[in-house]
mmCIF file of C-alpha atoms in Angstrom:
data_model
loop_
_atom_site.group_PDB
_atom_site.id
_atom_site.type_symbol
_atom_site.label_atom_id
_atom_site.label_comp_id
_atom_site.label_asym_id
_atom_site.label_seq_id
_atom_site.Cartn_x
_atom_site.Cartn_y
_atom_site.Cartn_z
ATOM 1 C CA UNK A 1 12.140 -46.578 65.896
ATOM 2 C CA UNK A 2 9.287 -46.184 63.570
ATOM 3 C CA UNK A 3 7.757 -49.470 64.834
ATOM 4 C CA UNK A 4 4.396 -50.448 63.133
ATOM 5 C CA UNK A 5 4.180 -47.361 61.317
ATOM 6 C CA UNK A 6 7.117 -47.804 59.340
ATOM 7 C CA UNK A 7 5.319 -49.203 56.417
ATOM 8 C CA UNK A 8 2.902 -45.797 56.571
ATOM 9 C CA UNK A 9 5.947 -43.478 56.635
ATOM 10 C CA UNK A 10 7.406 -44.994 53.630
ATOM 11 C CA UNK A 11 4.290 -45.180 51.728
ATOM 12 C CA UNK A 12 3.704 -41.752 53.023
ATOM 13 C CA UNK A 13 7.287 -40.462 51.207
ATOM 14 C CA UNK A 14 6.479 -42.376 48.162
ATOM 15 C CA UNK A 15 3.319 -40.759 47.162
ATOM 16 C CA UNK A 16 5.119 -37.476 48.030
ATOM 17 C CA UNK A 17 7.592 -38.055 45.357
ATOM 18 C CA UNK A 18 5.629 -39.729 43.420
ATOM 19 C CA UNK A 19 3.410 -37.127 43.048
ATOM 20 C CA UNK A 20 6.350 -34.568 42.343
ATOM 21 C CA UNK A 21 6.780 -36.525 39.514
ATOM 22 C CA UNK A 22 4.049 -37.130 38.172
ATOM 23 C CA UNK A 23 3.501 -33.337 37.852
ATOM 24 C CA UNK A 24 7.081 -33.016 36.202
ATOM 25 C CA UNK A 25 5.615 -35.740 33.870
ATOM 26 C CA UNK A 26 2.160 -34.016 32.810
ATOM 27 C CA UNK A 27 4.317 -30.456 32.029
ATOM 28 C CA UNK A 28 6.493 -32.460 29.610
ATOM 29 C CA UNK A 29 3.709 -34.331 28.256
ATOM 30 C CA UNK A 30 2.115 -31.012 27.223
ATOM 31 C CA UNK A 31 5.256 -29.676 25.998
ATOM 32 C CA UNK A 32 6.263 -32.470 23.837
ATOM 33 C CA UNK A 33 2.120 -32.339 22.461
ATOM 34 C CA UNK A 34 2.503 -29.102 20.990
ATOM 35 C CA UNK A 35 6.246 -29.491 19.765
ATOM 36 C CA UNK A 36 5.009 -32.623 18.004
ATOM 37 C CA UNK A 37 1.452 -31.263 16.678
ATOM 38 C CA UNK A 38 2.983 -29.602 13.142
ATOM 39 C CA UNK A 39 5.954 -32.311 12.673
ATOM 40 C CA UNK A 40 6.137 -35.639 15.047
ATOM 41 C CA UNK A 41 9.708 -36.711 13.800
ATOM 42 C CA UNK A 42 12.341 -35.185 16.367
ATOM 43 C CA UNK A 43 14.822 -35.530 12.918
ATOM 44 C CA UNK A 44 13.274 -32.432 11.371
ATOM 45 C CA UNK A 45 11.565 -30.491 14.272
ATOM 46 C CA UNK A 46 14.327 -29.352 16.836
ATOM 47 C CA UNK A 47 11.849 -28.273 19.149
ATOM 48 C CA UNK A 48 10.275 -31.633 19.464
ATOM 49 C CA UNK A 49 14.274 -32.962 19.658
ATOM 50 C CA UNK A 50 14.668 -30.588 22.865
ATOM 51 C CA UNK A 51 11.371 -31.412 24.779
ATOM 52 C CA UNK A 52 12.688 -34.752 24.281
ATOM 53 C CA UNK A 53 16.070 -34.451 25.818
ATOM 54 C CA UNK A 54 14.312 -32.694 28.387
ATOM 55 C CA UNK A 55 12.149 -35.671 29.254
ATOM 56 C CA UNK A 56 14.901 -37.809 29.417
ATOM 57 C CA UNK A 57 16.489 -35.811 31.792
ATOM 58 C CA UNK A 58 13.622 -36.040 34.154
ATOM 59 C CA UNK A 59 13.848 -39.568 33.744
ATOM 60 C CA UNK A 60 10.717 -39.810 31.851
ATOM 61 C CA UNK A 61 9.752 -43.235 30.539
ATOM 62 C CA UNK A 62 10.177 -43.877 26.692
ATOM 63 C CA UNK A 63 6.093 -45.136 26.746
ATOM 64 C CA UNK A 64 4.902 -41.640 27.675
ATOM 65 C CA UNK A 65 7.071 -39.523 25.595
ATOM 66 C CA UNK A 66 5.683 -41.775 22.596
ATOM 67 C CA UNK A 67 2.654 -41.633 24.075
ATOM 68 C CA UNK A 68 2.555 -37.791 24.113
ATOM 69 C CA UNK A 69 3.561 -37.423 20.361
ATOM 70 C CA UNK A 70 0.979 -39.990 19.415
ATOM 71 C CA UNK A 71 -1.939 -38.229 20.481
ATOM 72 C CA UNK A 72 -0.062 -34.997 19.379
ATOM 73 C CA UNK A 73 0.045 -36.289 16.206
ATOM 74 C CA UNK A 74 -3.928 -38.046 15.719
ATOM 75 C CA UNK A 75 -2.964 -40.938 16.284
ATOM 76 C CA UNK A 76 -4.399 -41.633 20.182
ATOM 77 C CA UNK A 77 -7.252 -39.490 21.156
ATOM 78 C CA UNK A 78 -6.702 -36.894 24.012
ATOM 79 C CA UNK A 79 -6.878 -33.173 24.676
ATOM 80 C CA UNK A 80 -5.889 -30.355 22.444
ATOM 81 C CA UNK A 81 -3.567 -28.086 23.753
ATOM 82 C CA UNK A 82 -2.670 -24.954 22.378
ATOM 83 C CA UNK A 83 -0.436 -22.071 22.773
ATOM 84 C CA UNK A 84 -1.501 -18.774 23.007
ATOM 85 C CA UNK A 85 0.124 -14.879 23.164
ATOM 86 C CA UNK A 86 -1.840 -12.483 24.781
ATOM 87 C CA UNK A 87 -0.492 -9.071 24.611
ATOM 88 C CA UNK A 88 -1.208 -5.809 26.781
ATOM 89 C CA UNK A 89 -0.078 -3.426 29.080
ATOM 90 C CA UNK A 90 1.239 -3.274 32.724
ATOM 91 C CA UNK A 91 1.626 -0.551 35.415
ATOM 92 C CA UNK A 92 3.013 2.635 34.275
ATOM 93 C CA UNK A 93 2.676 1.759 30.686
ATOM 94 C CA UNK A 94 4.852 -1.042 30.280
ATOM 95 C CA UNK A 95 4.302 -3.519 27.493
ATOM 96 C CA UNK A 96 3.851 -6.806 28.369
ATOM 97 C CA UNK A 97 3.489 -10.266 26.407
ATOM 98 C CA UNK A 98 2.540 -13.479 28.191
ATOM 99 C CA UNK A 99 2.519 -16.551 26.241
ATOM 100 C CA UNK A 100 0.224 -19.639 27.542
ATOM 101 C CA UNK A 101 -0.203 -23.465 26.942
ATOM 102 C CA UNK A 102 -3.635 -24.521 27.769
ATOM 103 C CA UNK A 103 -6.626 -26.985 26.867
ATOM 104 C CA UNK A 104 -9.154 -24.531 27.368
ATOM 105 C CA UNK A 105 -8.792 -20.646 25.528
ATOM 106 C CA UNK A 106 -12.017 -19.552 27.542
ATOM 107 C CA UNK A 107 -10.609 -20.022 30.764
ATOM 108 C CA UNK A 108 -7.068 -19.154 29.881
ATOM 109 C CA UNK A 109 -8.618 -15.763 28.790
ATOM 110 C CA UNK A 110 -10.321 -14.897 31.774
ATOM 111 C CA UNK A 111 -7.553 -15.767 34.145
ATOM 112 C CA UNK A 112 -5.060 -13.543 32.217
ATOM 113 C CA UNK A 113 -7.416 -11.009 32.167
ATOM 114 C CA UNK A 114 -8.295 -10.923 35.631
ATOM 115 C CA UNK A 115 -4.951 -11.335 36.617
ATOM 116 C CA UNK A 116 -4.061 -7.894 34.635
ATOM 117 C CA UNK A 117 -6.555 -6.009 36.116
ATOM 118 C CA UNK A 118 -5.941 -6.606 39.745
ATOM 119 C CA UNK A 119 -2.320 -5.948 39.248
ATOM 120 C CA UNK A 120 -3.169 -2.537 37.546
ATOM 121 C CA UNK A 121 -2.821 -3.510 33.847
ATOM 122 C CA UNK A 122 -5.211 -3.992 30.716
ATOM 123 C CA UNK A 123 -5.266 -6.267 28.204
ATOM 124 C CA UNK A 124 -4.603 -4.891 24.556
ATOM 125 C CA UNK A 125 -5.513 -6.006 21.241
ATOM 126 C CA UNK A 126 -3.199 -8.464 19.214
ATOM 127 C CA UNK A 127 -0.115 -6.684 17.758
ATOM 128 C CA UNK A 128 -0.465 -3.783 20.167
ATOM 129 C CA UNK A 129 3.014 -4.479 22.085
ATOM 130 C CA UNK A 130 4.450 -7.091 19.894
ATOM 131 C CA UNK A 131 6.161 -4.851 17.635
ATOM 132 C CA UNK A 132 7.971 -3.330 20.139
ATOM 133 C CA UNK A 133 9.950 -6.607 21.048
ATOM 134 C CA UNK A 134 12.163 -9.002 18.875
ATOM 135 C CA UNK A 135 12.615 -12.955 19.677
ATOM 136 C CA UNK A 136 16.650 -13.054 19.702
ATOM 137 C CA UNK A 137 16.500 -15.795 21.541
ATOM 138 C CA UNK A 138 16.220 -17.867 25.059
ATOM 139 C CA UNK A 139 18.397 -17.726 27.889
ATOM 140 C CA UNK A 140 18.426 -20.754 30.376
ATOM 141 C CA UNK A 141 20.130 -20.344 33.475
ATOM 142 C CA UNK A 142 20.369 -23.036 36.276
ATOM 143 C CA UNK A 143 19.193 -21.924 39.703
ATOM 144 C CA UNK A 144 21.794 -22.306 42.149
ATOM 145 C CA UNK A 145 22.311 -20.791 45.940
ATOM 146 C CA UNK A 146 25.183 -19.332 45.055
ATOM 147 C CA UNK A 147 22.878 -17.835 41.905
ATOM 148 C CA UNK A 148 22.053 -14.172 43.158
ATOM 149 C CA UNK A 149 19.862 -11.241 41.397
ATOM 150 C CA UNK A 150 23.352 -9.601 40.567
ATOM 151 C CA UNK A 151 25.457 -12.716 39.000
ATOM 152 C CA UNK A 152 21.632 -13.191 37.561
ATOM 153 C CA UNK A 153 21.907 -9.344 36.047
ATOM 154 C CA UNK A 154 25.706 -10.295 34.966
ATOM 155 C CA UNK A 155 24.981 -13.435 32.771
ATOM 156 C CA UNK A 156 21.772 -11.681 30.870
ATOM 157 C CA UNK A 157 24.352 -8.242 30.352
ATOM 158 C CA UNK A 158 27.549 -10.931 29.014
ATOM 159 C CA UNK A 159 24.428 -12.499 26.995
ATOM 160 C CA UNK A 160 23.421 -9.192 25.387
ATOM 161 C CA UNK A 161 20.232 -9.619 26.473
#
């Protein structure tokens, strides 16, 4: 029996969770502030439209997803995020393109950078890999425990990836 600590064991769970979601919550806030920064009417911009559905199915409350495309759109003050491509390459040569959603390009820069180097690539100019690649598309799979690196290799091969 928990006894007098029961009250500190559920508080203890709730913050856990609460927490969890909260994080869930500022990711999809950021999301839905760039999807919403050109065009803040889900009617015409589909990407707003799917960071949308995705809040809802994190249960996110309607008063923060308006919220998030208010100050997206000038409308509430807040922080500027921005997305960024950073292009270079990785060990043995291989091209790489990472693509970043931050408030702050300074320290975005120097984290990718350093990242690259201890890992045994360089950063390249802009347009020094991109060409190489073409945005068909994007693939979302649902992780499972029946979901292996094989069935994994499967769905991308049926997808023509």
């Amino acid at each position: 029996m928990s006894g007098h600590s029961k009250w500190h064991n559920i508080q203890a769970k709730k913050g856990k969770t609460d927490a969890a979601r909260g994080a869930i919550f500022t990711k999809i806030g950021r999301e839905l502030a760039v999807a919403a920064k050109s065009n803040p009417n889900p009617d015409t911009n589909s990407k707003l439209a799917d960071v949308i559905a995705k809040a809802k199915a994190a249960n996110m409350p309607n008063d923060n997803i308006k919220r998030s495309i208010a100050k997206a759109a000038g409308e509430l003050s807040g922080k500027d995020y921005k997305e960024l491509t950073y292009e270079g390459y990785g060990v043995c040569g291989s091209a790489v393109i990472i693509k970043t959603l931050t408030d702050n390009v300074n320290r975005t820069s120097g984290d990718i950078s350093s990242t690259m180097s201890k890992c045994g690539g360089q950063m390249g100019k802009p347009g020094c890999v991109s060409y190489q690649f073409d945005n068909k598309g994007l693939i979302v799979i649902e992780k499972t425990a029946k979901l292996d690196e094989d069935t994994m290799m499967e769905y991308c091969l049926e997808a023509e990836a």
